[in-house]
PDB file of C-alpha atoms in Angstrom:
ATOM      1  CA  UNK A  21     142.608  59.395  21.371  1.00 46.00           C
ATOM      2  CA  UNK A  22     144.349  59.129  24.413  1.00 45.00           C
ATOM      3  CA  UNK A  23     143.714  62.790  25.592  1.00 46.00           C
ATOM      4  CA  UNK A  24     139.637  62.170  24.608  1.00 44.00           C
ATOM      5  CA  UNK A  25     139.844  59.656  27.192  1.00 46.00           C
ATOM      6  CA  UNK A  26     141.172  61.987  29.170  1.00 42.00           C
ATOM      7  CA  UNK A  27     138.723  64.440  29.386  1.00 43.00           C
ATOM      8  CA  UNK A  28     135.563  62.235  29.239  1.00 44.00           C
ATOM      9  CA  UNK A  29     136.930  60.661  32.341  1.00 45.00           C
ATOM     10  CA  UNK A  30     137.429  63.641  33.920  1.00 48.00           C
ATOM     11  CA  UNK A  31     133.858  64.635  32.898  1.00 45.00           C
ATOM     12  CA  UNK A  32     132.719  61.684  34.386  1.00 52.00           C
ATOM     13  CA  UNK A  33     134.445  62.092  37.805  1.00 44.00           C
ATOM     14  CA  UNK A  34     132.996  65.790  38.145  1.00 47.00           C
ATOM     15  CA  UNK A  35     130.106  64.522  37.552  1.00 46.00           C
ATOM     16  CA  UNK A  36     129.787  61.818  40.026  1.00 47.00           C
ATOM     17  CA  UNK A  37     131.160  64.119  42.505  1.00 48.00           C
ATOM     18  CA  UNK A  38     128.241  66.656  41.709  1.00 46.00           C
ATOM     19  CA  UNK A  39     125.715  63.675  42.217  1.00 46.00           C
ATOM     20  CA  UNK A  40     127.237  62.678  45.395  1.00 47.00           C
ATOM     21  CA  UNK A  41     127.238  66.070  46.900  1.00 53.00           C
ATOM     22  CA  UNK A  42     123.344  66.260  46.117  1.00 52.00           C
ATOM     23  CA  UNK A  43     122.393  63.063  47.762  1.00 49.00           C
ATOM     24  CA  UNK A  44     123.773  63.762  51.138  1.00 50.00           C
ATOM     25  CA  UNK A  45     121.209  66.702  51.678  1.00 47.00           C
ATOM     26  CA  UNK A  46     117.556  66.351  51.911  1.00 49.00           C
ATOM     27  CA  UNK A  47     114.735  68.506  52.454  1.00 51.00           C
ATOM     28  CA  UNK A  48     114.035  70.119  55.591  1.00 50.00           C
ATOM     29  CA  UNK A  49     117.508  69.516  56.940  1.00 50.00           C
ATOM     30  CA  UNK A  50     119.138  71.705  59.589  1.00 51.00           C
ATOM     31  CA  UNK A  51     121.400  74.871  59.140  1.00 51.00           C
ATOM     32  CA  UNK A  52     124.510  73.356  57.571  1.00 52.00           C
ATOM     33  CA  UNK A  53     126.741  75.280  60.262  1.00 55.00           C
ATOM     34  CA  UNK A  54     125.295  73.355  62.977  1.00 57.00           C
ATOM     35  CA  UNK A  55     123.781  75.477  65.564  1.00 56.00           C
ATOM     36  CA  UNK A  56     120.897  74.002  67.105  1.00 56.00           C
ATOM     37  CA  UNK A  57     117.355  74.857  67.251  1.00 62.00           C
ATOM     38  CA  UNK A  58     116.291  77.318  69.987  1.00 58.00           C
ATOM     39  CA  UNK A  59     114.165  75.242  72.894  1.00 59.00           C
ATOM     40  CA  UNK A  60     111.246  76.846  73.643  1.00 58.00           C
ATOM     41  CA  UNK A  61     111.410  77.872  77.236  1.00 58.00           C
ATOM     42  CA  UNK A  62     108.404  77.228  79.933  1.00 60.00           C
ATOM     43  CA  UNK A  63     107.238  80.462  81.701  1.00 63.00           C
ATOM     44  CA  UNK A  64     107.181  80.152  85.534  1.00 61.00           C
ATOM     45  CA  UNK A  65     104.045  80.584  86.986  1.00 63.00           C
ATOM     46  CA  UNK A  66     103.855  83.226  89.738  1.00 62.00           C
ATOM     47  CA  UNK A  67     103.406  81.663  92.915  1.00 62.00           C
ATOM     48  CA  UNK A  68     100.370  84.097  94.556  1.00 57.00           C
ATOM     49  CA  UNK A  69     100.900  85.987  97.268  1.00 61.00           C
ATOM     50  CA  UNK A  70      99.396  84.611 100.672  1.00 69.00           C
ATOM     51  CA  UNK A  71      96.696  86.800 101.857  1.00 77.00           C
ATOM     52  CA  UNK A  72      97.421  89.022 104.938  1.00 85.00           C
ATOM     53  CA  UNK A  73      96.044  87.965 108.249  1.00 95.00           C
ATOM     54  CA  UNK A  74      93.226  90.496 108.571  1.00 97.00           C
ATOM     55  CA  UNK A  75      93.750  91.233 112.329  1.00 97.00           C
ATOM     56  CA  UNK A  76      97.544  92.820 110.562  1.00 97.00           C
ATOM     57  CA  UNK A  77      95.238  94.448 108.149  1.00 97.00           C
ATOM     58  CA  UNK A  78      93.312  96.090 110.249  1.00 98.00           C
ATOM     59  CA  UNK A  79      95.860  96.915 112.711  1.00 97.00           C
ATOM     60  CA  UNK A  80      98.308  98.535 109.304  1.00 97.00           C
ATOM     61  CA  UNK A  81      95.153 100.433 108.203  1.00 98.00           C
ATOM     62  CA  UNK A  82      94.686 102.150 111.850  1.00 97.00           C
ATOM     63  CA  UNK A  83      98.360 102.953 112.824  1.00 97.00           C
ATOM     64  CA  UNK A  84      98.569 104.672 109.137  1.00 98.00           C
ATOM     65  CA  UNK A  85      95.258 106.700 109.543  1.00 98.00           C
ATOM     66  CA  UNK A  86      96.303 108.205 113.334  1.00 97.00           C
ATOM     67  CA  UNK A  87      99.970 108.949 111.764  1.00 97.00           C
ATOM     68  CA  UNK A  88      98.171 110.551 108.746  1.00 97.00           C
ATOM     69  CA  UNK A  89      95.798 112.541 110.885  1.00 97.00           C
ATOM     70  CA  UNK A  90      98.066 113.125 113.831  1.00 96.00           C
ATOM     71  CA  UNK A  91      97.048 115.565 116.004  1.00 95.00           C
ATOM     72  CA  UNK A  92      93.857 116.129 114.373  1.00 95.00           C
ATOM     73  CA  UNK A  93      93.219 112.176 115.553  1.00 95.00           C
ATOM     74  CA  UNK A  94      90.983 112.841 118.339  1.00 94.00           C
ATOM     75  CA  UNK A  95      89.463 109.272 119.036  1.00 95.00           C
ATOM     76  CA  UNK A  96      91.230 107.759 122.234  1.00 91.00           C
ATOM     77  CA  UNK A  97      89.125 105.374 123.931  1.00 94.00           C
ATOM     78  CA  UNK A  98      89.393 101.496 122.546  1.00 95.00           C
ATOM     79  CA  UNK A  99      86.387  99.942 121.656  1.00 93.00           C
ATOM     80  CA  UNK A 100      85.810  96.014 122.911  1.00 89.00           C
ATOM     81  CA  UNK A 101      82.996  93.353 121.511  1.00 89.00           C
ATOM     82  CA  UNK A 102      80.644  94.894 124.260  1.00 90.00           C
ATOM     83  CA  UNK A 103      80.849  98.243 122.588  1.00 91.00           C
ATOM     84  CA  UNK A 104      80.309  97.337 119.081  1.00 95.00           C
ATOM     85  CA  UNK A 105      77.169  95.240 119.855  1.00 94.00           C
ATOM     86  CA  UNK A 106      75.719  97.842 122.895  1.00 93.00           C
ATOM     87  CA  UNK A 107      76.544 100.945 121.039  1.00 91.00           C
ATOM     88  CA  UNK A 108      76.768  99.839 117.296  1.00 94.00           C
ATOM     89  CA  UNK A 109      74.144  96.810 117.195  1.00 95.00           C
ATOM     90  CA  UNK A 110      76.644  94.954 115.339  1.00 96.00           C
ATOM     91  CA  UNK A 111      76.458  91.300 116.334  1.00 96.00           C
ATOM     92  CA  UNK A 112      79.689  89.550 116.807  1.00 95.00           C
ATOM     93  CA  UNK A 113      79.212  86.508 114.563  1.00 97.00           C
ATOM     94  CA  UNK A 114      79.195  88.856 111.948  1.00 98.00           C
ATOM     95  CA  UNK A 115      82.735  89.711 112.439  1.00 98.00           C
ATOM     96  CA  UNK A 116      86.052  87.883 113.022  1.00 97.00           C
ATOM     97  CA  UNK A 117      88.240  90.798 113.819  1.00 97.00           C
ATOM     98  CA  UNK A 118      87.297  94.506 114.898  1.00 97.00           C
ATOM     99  CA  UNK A 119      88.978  97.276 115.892  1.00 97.00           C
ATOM    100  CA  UNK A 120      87.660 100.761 117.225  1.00 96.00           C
ATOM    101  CA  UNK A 121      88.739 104.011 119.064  1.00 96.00           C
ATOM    102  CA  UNK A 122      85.882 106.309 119.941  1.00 93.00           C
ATOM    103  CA  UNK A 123      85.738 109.675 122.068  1.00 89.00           C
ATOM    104  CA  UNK A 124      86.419 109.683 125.347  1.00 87.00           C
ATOM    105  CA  UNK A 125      84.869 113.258 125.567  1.00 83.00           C
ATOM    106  CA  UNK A 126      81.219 113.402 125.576  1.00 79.00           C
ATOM    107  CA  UNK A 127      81.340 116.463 123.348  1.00 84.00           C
ATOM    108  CA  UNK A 128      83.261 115.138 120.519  1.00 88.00           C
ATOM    109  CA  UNK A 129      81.860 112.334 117.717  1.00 94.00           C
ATOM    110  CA  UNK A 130      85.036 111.234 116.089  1.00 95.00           C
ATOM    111  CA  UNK A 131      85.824 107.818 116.101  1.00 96.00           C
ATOM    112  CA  UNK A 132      87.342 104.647 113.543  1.00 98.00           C
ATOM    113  CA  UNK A 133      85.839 101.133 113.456  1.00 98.00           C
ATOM    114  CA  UNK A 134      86.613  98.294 111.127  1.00 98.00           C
ATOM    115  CA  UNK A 135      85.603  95.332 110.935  1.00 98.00           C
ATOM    116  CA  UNK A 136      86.925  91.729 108.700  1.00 98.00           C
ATOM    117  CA  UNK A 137      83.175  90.130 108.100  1.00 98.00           C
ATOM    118  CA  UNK A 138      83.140  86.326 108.802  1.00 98.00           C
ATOM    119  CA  UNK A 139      82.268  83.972 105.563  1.00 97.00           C
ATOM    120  CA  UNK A 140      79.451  85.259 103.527  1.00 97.00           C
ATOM    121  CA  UNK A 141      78.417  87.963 106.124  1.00 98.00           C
ATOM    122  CA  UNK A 142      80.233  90.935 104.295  1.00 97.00           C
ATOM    123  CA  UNK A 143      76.980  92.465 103.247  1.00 97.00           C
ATOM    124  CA  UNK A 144      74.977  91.877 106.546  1.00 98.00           C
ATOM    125  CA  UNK A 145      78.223  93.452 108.300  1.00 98.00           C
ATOM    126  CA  UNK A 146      77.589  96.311 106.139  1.00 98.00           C
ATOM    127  CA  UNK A 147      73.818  96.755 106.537  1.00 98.00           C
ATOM    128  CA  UNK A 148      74.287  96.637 109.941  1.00 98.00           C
ATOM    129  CA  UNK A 149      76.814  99.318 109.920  1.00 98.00           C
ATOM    130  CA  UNK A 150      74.641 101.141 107.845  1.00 98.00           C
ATOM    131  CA  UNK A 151      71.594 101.244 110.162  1.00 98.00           C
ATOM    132  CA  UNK A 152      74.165 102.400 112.752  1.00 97.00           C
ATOM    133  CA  UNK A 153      75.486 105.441 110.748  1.00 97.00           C
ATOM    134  CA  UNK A 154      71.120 106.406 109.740  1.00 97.00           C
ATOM    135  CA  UNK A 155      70.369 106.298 113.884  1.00 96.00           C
ATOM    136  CA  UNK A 156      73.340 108.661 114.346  1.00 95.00           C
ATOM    137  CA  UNK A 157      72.119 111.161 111.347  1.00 95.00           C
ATOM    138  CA  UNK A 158      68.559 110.813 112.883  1.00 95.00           C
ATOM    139  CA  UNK A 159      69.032 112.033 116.299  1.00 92.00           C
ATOM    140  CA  UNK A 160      67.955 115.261 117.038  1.00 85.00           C
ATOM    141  CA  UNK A 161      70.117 115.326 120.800  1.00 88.00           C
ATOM    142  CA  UNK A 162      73.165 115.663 118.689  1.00 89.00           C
ATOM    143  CA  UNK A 163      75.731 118.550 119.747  1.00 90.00           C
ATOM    144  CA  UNK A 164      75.002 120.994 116.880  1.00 91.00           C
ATOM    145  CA  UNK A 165      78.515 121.705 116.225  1.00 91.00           C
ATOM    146  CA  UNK A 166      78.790 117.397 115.564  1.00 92.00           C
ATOM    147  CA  UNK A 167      76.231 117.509 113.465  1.00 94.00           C
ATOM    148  CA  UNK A 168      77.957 118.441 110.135  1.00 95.00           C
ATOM    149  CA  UNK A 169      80.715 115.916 111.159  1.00 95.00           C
ATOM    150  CA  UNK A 170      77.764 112.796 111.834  1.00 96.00           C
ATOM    151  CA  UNK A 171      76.060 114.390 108.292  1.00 96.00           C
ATOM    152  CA  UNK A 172      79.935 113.801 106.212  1.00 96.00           C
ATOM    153  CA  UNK A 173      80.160 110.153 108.198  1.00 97.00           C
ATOM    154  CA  UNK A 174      81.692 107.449 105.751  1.00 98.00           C
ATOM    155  CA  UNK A 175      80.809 103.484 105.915  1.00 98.00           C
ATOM    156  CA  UNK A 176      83.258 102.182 103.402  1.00 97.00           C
ATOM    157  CA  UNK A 177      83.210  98.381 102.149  1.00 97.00           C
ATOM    158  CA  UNK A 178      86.158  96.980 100.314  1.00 97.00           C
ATOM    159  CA  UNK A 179      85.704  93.108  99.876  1.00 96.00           C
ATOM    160  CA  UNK A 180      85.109  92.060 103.008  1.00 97.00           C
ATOM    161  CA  UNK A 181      86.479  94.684 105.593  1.00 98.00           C
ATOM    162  CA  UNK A 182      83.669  97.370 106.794  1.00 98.00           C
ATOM    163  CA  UNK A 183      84.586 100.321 107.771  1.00 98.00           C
ATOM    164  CA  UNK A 184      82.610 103.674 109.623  1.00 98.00           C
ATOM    165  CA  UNK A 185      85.045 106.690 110.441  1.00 98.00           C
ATOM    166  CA  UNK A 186      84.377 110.515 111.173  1.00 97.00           C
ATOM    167  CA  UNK A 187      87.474 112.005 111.373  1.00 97.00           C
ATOM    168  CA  UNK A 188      90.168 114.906 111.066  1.00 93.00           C
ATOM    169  CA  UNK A 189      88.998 117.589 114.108  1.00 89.00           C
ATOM    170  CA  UNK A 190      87.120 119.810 111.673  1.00 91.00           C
ATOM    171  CA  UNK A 191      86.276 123.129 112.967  1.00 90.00           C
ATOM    172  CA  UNK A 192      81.987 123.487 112.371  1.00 89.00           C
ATOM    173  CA  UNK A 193      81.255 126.751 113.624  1.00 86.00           C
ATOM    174  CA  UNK A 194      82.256 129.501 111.981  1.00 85.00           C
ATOM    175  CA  UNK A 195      80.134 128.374 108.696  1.00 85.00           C
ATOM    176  CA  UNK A 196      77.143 129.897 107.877  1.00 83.00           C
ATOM    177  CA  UNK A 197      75.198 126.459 107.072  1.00 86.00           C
ATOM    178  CA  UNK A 198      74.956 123.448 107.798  1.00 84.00           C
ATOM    179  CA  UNK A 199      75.593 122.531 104.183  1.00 88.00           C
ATOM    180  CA  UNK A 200      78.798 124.486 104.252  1.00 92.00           C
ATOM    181  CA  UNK A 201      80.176 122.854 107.205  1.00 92.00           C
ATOM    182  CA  UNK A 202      79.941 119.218 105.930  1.00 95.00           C
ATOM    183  CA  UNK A 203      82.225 120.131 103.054  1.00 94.00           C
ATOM    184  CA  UNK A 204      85.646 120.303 104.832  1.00 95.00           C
ATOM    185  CA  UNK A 205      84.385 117.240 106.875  1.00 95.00           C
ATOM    186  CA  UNK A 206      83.874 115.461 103.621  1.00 96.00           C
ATOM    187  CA  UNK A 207      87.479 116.619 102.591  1.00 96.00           C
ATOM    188  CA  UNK A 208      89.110 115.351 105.731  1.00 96.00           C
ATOM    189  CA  UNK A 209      87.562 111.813 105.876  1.00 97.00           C
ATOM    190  CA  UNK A 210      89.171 111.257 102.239  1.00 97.00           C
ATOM    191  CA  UNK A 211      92.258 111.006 103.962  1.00 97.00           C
ATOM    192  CA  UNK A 212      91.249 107.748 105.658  1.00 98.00           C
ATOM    193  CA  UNK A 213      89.300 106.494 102.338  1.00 98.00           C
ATOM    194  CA  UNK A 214      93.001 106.816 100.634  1.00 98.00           C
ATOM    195  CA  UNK A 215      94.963 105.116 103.113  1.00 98.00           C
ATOM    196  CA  UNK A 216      92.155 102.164 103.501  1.00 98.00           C
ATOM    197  CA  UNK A 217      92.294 101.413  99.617  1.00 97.00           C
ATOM    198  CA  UNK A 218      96.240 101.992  99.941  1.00 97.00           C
ATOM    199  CA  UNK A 219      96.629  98.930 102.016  1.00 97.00           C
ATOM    200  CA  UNK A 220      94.078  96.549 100.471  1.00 96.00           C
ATOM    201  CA  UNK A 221      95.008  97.669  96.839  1.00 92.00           C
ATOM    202  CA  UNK A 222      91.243  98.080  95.746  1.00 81.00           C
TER     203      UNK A 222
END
């Protein structure tokens, strides 16, 4: 009798052991090692990049095109406001920042201008440009050696800097038409189109 008591007492105490186990755990509970939930981390928002001071632009975009061209560079005279409105017809509140070299030589026609348009006058900047560029490709009292060169002339727009260039010292003469000739002038102006998209990132 004595050793039935026995062993439904020690039933009893497994038992009560089993149902206090179960009732300290409830659904949903954590990892019973204890290692914390991972925090979800905040990405940092890139702080932009302040835009570039166009006059540092234009001045980055020039030094690189005479190093790329070197001696082939011919343009040496530095155009002012005056020029680009007398010569070019551009008018001035149509650009904030400029900067030019043309030929100092008569004989010669290569030269770099660009130009940073002033608020909502990127497209007038242009078209003005653009008339510029037709009156060279329309006059008939053009060197004919130049004329290949004026022919393979580029006005570029990237945002709101304008650019016309005819550059790289290109050799017109020994080509048998005029057609032929304006390829290599094509090929050298590139260089400049490169180094202009280079710098902006466009």
């Amino acid at each position: 009798m004595k050793r039935k008591s026995l062993l439904v007492l020690g039933v009893s105490v497994l038992l009560a052991a089993a149902v206090l186990g179960g009732c300290g755990k409830k659904d949903g509970d954590t990892d019973p090692t204890g290692t914390p939930e991972a925090t979800p981390t905040m990405e940092a928002t890139p702080t932009p990049e302040p835009e570039k001071d166009p006059a540092e632009v234009l001045a980055e975009i020039h030094q690189k095109i005479k190093e790329a061209y070197g001696d082939k560079y011919l343009p040496n005279m530095p155009y002012e406001d005056m020029m680009f409105s007398e010569m070019m017809g551009i008018d001035s509140s149509l650009y904030d920042v400029a900067i030019g070299e043309g030929p100092m030589i008569s004989t010669n026609v290569e030269r770099f201008t660009a130009f940073h348009a002033t608020e909502g006058n990127a497209e007038a900047l242009k078209t003005a440009v653009l008339a510029y560029q037709d009156r060279l490709k329309n006059d008939t009292f053009q060197y004919p050696m130049n004329v290949p060169k004026i022919q393979a002339s580029v006005v570029e727009t990237v945002g709101d800097y304008v650019f016309f260039y005819m550059l790289g010292a290109v050799e017109t003469t020994s080509y048998n038409s005029q057609e032929e000739a304006i390829a290599p002038c094509i090929e050298a102006n590139k260089i400049a189109t490169d180094i202009i998209h280079e710098v902006l990132g466009k």
